[in-house]
Tab-separated table of C-alpha atoms in Angstrom:
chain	number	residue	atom	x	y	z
A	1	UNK	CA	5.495	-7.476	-21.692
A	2	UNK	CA	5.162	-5.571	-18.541
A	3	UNK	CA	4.465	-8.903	-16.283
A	4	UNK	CA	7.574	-10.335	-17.726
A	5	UNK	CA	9.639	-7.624	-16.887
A	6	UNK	CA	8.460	-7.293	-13.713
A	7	UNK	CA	9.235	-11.282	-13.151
A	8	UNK	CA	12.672	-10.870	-13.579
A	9	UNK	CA	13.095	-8.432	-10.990
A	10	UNK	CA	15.478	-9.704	-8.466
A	11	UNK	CA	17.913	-6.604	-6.384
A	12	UNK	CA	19.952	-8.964	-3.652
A	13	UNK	CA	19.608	-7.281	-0.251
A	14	UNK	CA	22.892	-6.408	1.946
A	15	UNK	CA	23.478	-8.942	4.145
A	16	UNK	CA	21.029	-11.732	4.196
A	17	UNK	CA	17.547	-12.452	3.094
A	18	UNK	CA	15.675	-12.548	-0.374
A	19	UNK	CA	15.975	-10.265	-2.922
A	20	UNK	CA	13.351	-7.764	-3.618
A	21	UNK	CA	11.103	-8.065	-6.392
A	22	UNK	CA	9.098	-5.554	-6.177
A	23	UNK	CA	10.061	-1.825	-7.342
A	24	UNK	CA	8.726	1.091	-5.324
A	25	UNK	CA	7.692	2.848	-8.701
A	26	UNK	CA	7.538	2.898	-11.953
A	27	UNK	CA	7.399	5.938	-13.964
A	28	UNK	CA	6.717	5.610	-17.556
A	29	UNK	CA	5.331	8.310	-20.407
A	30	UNK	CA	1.975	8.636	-21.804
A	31	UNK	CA	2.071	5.693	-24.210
A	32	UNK	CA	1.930	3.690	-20.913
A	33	UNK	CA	-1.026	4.870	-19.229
A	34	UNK	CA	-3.638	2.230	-20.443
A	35	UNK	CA	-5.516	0.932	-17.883
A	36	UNK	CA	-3.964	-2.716	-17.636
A	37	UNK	CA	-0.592	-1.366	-17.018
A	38	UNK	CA	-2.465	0.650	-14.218
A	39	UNK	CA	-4.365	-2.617	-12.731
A	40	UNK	CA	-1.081	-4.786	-13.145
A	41	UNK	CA	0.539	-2.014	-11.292
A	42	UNK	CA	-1.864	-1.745	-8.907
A	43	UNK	CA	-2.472	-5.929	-7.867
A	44	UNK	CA	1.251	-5.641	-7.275
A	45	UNK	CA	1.303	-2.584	-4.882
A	46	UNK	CA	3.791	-0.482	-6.972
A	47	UNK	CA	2.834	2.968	-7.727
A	48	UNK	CA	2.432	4.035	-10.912
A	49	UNK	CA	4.179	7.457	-11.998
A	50	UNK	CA	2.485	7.512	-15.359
A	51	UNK	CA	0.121	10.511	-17.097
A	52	UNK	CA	-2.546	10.502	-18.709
A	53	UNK	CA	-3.141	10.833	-21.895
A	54	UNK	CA	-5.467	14.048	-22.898
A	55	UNK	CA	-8.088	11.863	-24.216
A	56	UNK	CA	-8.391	10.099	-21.481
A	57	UNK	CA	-8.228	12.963	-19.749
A	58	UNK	CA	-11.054	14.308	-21.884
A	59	UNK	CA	-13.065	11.377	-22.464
A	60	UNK	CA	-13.509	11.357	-18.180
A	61	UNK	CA	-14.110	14.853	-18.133
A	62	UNK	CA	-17.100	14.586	-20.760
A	63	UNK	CA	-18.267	11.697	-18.052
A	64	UNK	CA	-18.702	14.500	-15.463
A	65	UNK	CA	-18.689	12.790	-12.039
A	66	UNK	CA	-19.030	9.193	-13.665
A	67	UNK	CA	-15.860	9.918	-15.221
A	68	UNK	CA	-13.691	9.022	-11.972
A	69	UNK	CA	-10.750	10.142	-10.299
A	70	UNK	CA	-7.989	11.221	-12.245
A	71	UNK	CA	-4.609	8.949	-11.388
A	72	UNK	CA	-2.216	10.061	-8.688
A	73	UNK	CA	0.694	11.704	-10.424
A	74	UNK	CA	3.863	12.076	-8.383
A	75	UNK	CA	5.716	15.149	-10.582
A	76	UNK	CA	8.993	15.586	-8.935
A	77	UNK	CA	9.360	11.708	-9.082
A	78	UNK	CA	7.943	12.280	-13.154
A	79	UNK	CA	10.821	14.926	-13.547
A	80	UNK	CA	13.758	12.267	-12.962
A	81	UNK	CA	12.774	10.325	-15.698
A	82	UNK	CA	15.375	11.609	-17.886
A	83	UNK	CA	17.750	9.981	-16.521
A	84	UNK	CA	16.098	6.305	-17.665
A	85	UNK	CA	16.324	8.152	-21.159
A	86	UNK	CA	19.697	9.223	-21.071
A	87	UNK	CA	20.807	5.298	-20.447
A	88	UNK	CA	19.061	4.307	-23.227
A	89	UNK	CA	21.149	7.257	-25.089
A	90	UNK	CA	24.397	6.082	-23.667
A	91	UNK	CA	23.471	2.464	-24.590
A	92	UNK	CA	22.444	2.994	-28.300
A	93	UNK	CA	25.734	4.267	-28.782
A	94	UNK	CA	27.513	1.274	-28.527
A	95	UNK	CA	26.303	0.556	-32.551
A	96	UNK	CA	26.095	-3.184	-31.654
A	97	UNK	CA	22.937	-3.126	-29.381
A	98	UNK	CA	21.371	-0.019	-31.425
A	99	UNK	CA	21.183	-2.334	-34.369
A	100	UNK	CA	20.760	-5.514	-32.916
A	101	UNK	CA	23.274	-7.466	-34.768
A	102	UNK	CA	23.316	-10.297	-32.083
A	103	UNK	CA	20.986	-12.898	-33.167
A	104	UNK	CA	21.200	-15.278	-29.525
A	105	UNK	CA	19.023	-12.964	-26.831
A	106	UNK	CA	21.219	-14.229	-24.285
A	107	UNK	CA	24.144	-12.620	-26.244
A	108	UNK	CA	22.273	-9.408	-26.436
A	109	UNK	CA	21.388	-9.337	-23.113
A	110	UNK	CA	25.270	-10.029	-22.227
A	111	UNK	CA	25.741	-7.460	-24.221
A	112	UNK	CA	23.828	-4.694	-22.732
A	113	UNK	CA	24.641	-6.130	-19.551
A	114	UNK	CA	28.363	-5.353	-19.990
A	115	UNK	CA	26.985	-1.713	-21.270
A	116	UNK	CA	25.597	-1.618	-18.104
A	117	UNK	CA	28.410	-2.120	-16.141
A	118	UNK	CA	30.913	-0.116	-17.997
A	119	UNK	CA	28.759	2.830	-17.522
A	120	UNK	CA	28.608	2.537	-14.016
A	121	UNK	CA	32.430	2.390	-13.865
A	122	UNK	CA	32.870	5.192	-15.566
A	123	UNK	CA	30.262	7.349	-13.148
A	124	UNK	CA	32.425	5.821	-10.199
A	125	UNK	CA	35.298	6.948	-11.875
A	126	UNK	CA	37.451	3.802	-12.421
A	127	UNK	CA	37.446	4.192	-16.171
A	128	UNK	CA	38.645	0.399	-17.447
């Protein structure tokens, strides 16, 4: 799934010229530090703000020095990743998307779009 999300990356630049596609990072938890995420990652030049899991971390270890590098791990970037979990909070309270009673993606996706955007109004302060 992570190639497909990544594929529908599009931010619009101000002004003119393409829109960017590419993230700077991505920082993810433990489940997601398998090594394909890590090459797909990698072939696309975005860094990966993921760590490891401890038997990974073991598992190289008992390798000695055939065991590798450990993975870069940015930790002040790793420490705003609450705030990608308290969206999702703020968005499974609207009881529609936490269930998933929308059967049509595309009205799911309006759905959470309009979520989205209500949230942001309300951080800016123009409550609707």
């Amino acid at each position: 799934m992570l190639a497909e999300v990544l594929a529908d990356i599009h931010v619009p630049r101000h002004g003119k010229g393409r829109p960017r596609t590419r993230p700077d990072a991505v920082i993810a938890d433990k489940a997601y530090s398998s090594g394909t995420i890590r090459r797909q990652l990698r072939s696309r030049g975005i860094a990966a703000v993921i760590p490891e899991k401890s038997d990974t971390i073991a598992a190289r270890e008992r390798r000695g020095s055939r065991g590798g590098r450990p993975p870069k791990l940015d930790t002040g970037l790793y420490k705003n990743r609450n705030v990608v979990e308290r969206s999702f909070a703020l968005a499974k309270q609207w009881r529609a998307l936490a269930t998933r009673y929308d059967k049509l993606a595309i009205t799911y996706r309006a759905a959470v779009t309009l979520c989205a955007i209500l949230t942001w109004l309300r951080r800016l302060g123009d409550t609707p």
